[in-house]
Tab-separated table of C-alpha atoms in Angstrom:
chain	number	residue	atom	x	y	z
A	333	GLY	CA	0.000	0.000	0.000
A	334	ASP	CA	0.867	3.649	-0.210
A	335	SER	CA	3.208	4.990	2.450
A	336	VAL	CA	6.065	7.349	3.243
A	337	THR	CA	9.368	6.513	4.904
A	338	GLN	CA	11.093	9.346	6.613
A	339	MET	CA	14.615	9.734	7.919
A	340	GLU	CA	14.749	9.169	11.634
A	341	GLY	CA	16.033	11.792	13.982
A	342	PRO	CA	16.789	13.553	16.046
A	343	VAL	CA	18.992	15.814	13.972
A	344	THR	CA	21.181	18.449	15.607
A	345	LEU	CA	22.897	21.088	13.485
A	346	SER	CA	24.810	24.264	14.077
A	347	GLU	CA	23.339	27.512	12.821
A	348	GLU	CA	24.027	28.120	9.096
A	349	ALA	CA	24.623	24.412	8.418
A	350	PHE	CA	23.064	22.632	5.441
A	351	LEU	CA	19.987	20.514	6.154
A	352	THR	CA	18.682	17.432	4.386
A	353	ILE	CA	15.808	15.333	5.695
A	354	ASN	CA	15.131	12.297	3.538
A	355	CYS	CA	11.674	11.131	2.551
A	356	THR	CA	10.797	8.340	0.136
A	357	TYR	CA	7.335	7.274	-0.840
A	358	THR	CA	5.465	4.288	-2.195
A	359	ALA	CA	2.335	5.090	-4.148
A	360	THR	CA	0.206	4.041	-7.043
A	361	GLY	CA	-0.071	6.900	-9.467
A	362	TYR	CA	1.426	10.299	-8.761
A	363	PRO	CA	0.023	11.874	-5.638
A	364	SER	CA	0.869	15.332	-4.363
A	365	LEU	CA	3.626	15.304	-1.757
A	366	PHE	CA	3.839	17.490	1.328
A	367	TRP	CA	6.117	18.640	4.092
A	368	TYR	CA	4.528	19.834	7.321
A	369	VAL	CA	6.343	21.471	10.225
A	370	GLN	CA	5.416	21.394	13.912
A	371	TYR	CA	6.993	24.000	16.167
A	372	PRO	CA	7.214	23.179	19.892
A	373	GLY	CA	3.805	23.026	21.540
A	374	GLU	CA	1.901	23.836	18.363
A	375	GLY	CA	-0.119	22.101	15.679
A	376	LEU	CA	1.192	21.239	12.232
A	377	GLN	CA	1.638	23.843	9.533
A	378	LEU	CA	1.970	23.217	5.843
A	379	LEU	CA	5.550	24.024	4.884
A	380	LEU	CA	5.529	23.206	1.174
A	381	LYS	CA	4.018	20.894	-1.386
A	382	ALA	CA	4.576	19.612	-4.908
A	383	THR	CA	1.761	18.363	-7.071
A	384	LYS	CA	3.551	16.486	-9.867
A	385	ALA	CA	6.848	14.924	-10.843
A	386	ASP	CA	9.810	17.327	-11.124
A	387	ASP	CA	7.891	20.063	-9.300
A	388	LYS	CA	9.848	21.917	-6.642
A	389	GLY	CA	8.040	23.165	-3.574
A	390	SER	CA	9.645	25.990	-1.637
A	391	ASN	CA	8.903	28.147	1.384
A	392	LYS	CA	10.919	29.968	4.074
A	393	GLY	CA	14.193	28.914	2.428
A	394	PHE	CA	13.209	25.231	2.414
A	395	GLU	CA	12.964	23.281	-0.832
A	396	ALA	CA	11.891	19.805	-1.889
A	397	THR	CA	11.793	18.330	-5.384
A	398	TYR	CA	9.313	15.630	-6.385
A	399	ARG	CA	11.525	12.965	-7.993
A	400	LYS	CA	9.607	10.173	-9.647
A	401	GLU	CA	12.693	8.176	-10.652
A	402	THR	CA	13.889	7.825	-7.063
A	403	THR	CA	10.417	8.123	-5.448
A	404	SER	CA	11.801	10.789	-3.153
A	405	PHE	CA	10.852	14.174	-1.771
A	406	HIS	CA	13.846	15.191	0.336
A	407	LEU	CA	13.633	18.423	2.309
A	408	GLU	CA	16.635	20.770	2.085
A	409	LYS	CA	17.707	24.140	3.394
A	410	GLY	CA	21.014	25.760	2.655
A	411	SER	CA	21.490	27.589	5.948
A	412	VAL	CA	19.400	26.689	8.987
A	413	GLN	CA	18.527	29.066	11.793
A	414	VAL	CA	17.711	28.473	15.451
A	415	SER	CA	14.086	29.304	14.627
A	416	ASP	CA	13.952	26.261	12.318
A	417	SER	CA	14.074	23.946	15.330
A	418	ALA	CA	10.922	21.863	14.982
A	419	VAL	CA	9.608	18.463	13.941
A	420	TYR	CA	9.206	17.922	10.196
A	421	PHE	CA	6.698	15.495	8.674
A	422	CYS	CA	6.594	14.143	5.151
A	423	ALA	CA	3.081	13.247	3.955
A	424	LEU	CA	1.057	12.070	0.993
A	425	PRO	CA	-2.692	11.720	0.536
A	426	ILE	CA	-4.054	8.209	0.487
A	427	ILE	CA	-6.449	9.106	-2.321
A	428	PRO	CA	-5.048	11.897	-4.528
A	429	ASN	CA	-6.958	15.148	-4.917
A	430	THR	CA	-9.489	14.446	-2.216
A	431	GLY	CA	-8.028	16.130	0.874
A	432	ASN	CA	-8.920	12.929	2.651
A	433	GLN	CA	-6.684	10.764	4.831
A	434	PHE	CA	-2.974	11.347	4.747
A	435	TYR	CA	-0.064	9.080	5.373
A	436	PHE	CA	2.318	10.976	7.634
A	437	GLY	CA	5.900	9.976	8.214
A	438	THR	CA	7.036	9.456	11.779
A	439	GLY	CA	8.538	12.925	11.924
A	440	THR	CA	12.139	14.137	12.151
A	441	SER	CA	13.066	16.349	15.069
A	442	LEU	CA	15.529	19.111	14.194
A	443	THR	CA	17.431	21.133	16.776
A	444	VAL	CA	19.576	24.029	15.592
A	445	ILE	CA	22.155	25.298	18.069
A	446	PRO	CA	23.678	28.771	17.890
B	482	SER	CA	-9.789	33.595	5.763
B	483	GLN	CA	-10.240	30.236	7.404
B	484	THR	CA	-9.286	29.536	11.004
B	485	ILE	CA	-9.485	26.458	13.174
B	486	HIS	CA	-9.871	26.484	16.938
B	487	GLN	CA	-9.312	23.770	19.504
B	488	TRP	CA	-9.944	23.768	23.227
B	489	PRO	CA	-8.855	23.287	25.795
B	490	ALA	CA	-5.170	23.797	25.061
B	491	THR	CA	-4.112	21.523	27.910
B	492	LEU	CA	-6.002	19.063	30.049
B	493	VAL	CA	-5.080	16.804	32.949
B	494	GLN	CA	-7.625	14.119	33.732
B	495	PRO	CA	-7.710	11.073	36.045
B	496	VAL	CA	-8.045	7.559	34.673
B	497	GLY	CA	-11.700	6.613	34.233
B	498	SER	CA	-12.953	10.173	33.823
B	499	PRO	CA	-14.857	11.354	30.727
B	500	LEU	CA	-13.363	13.483	27.964
B	501	SER	CA	-14.679	16.078	25.556
B	502	LEU	CA	-12.409	17.972	23.162
B	503	GLU	CA	-13.881	20.475	20.772
B	504	CYS	CA	-12.790	21.734	17.388
B	505	THR	CA	-14.450	24.428	15.294
B	506	VAL	CA	-13.630	25.822	11.878
B	507	GLU	CA	-14.475	29.299	10.624
B	508	GLY	CA	-14.515	30.778	7.161
B	509	THR	CA	-15.464	27.703	5.160
B	510	SER	CA	-18.483	25.463	4.741
B	511	ASN	CA	-18.835	21.690	4.523
B	512	PRO	CA	-15.188	20.958	5.323
B	513	ASN	CA	-13.734	17.506	5.783
B	514	LEU	CA	-12.710	17.216	9.439
B	515	TYR	CA	-10.116	15.003	11.129
B	516	TRP	CA	-8.911	14.014	14.577
B	517	TYR	CA	-5.298	12.871	14.978
B	518	ARG	CA	-3.341	11.742	18.014
B	519	GLN	CA	0.361	12.242	18.414
B	520	ALA	CA	1.892	10.192	21.219
B	521	ALA	CA	5.161	11.375	22.749
B	522	GLY	CA	8.044	10.911	20.307
B	523	ARG	CA	5.834	9.341	17.658
B	524	GLY	CA	4.143	10.310	14.436
B	525	LEU	CA	0.523	11.164	13.770
B	526	GLN	CA	-2.226	8.587	13.994
B	527	LEU	CA	-5.523	9.343	12.271
B	528	LEU	CA	-8.365	8.581	14.674
B	529	PHE	CA	-11.522	9.807	12.929
B	530	TYR	CA	-12.557	11.726	9.865
B	531	SER	CA	-15.855	13.207	8.767
B	532	VAL	CA	-17.103	14.308	5.356
B	533	GLY	CA	-20.390	15.766	6.659
B	534	ILE	CA	-22.731	16.289	9.602
B	535	GLY	CA	-23.298	13.014	11.404
B	536	GLN	CA	-20.865	11.130	9.147
B	537	ILE	CA	-17.944	9.706	11.105
B	538	SER	CA	-15.375	7.150	9.992
B	539	SER	CA	-13.150	5.494	12.564
B	540	GLU	CA	-9.633	4.410	11.712
B	541	VAL	CA	-8.639	2.517	14.831
B	542	PRO	CA	-10.549	0.588	17.469
B	543	GLN	CA	-10.402	2.407	20.777
B	544	ASN	CA	-12.396	3.807	23.627
B	545	LEU	CA	-12.693	7.172	21.895
B	546	SER	CA	-15.595	8.388	19.810
B	547	ALA	CA	-16.242	11.412	17.611
B	548	SER	CA	-19.309	13.393	16.684
B	549	ARG	CA	-20.123	16.183	14.264
B	550	PRO	CA	-23.277	17.897	15.486
B	551	GLN	CA	-22.835	20.930	13.228
B	552	ASP	CA	-21.140	21.539	9.892
B	553	ARG	CA	-18.039	23.150	11.364
B	554	GLN	CA	-17.897	21.479	14.773
B	555	PHE	CA	-16.064	18.248	15.541
B	556	ILE	CA	-15.986	16.715	19.022
B	557	LEU	CA	-13.758	13.964	20.385
B	558	SER	CA	-15.094	12.115	23.416
B	559	SER	CA	-14.492	9.274	25.787
B	560	LYS	CA	-16.640	7.838	28.560
B	561	LYS	CA	-13.659	6.510	30.531
B	562	LEU	CA	-10.086	7.619	29.875
B	563	LEU	CA	-7.152	5.212	29.916
B	564	LEU	CA	-3.526	6.011	30.681
B	565	SER	CA	-2.723	5.197	27.059
B	566	ASP	CA	-5.012	8.024	25.899
B	567	SER	CA	-2.391	10.591	26.912
B	568	GLY	CA	-1.040	12.509	23.956
B	569	PHE	CA	-1.339	15.545	21.760
B	570	TYR	CA	-4.660	15.681	19.928
B	571	LEU	CA	-4.854	17.570	16.676
B	572	CYS	CA	-7.907	18.575	14.720
B	573	ALA	CA	-7.577	19.333	11.018
B	574	TRP	CA	-9.771	20.364	8.122
B	575	SER	CA	-9.598	20.242	4.357
B	576	VAL	CA	-11.730	21.434	1.481
B	577	SER	CA	-14.388	18.871	0.670
B	578	TRP	CA	-14.512	17.061	-2.626
B	579	GLY	CA	-17.558	18.956	-3.775
B	580	GLN	CA	-15.962	22.405	-3.530
B	581	ALA	CA	-12.516	22.029	-5.005
B	582	ARG	CA	-10.043	19.250	-5.334
B	583	THR	CA	-7.161	19.938	-3.035
B	584	ASP	CA	-5.018	17.763	-0.852
B	585	THR	CA	-3.908	20.223	1.811
B	586	GLN	CA	-4.977	19.707	5.408
B	587	TYR	CA	-4.905	22.593	7.878
B	588	PHE	CA	-4.264	21.886	11.536
B	589	GLY	CA	-5.461	23.435	14.763
B	590	PRO	CA	-3.123	24.315	17.649
B	591	GLY	CA	-3.739	20.996	19.425
B	592	THR	CA	-4.772	19.835	22.907
B	593	ARG	CA	-2.208	18.320	25.254
B	594	LEU	CA	-3.988	15.597	27.268
B	595	THR	CA	-2.355	13.962	30.266
B	596	VAL	CA	-4.156	11.075	31.917
B	597	LEU	CA	-2.942	10.285	35.439
């Protein structure tokens, strides 16, 4: 069945370091792919999305490219800040284009130290 | 613009006590609604989703139940809490199929439940 596999954490980086959080997916067809972020004590916020192969989603300096050939949607940021400390979730909808039921990855906790 | 509210923000309850968590959405009509639980150090588990008033689908067997008495109101309940019910409960909404096809879910701020 459809699912996402996300890199396990926790990840600790120094400020201005390069970030990669890996996410691979298994799906029939070509669903939209998402990254959500959860700051401490808060709910999840949509960080970025890509709706088709080779699309690049970007927001707040984060980027992720929908790669069909490697079934991946890795999250990257060139220079992290302390304020990026959060838990990051990769997700895909179980049934594309319905807004219904998502598979969420287990989450990757990122801590950025000054 | 659309907003989603959850309350209470935090709750400490004894084992065996009842539970009622409320979620409301503003600025949209006929949304799909969802309840998730996030246990400490773990990912999100979908508990219930609803595509309309009175329509509830359950994803996992448990002592929790959900109800949707109004279009934009979603309630999570339990008659008797267990220790294992502790966690962070998140409500979410998405545009329904009939309005526009979109995959994005929007989350509320969450309720931290501790069962002692």
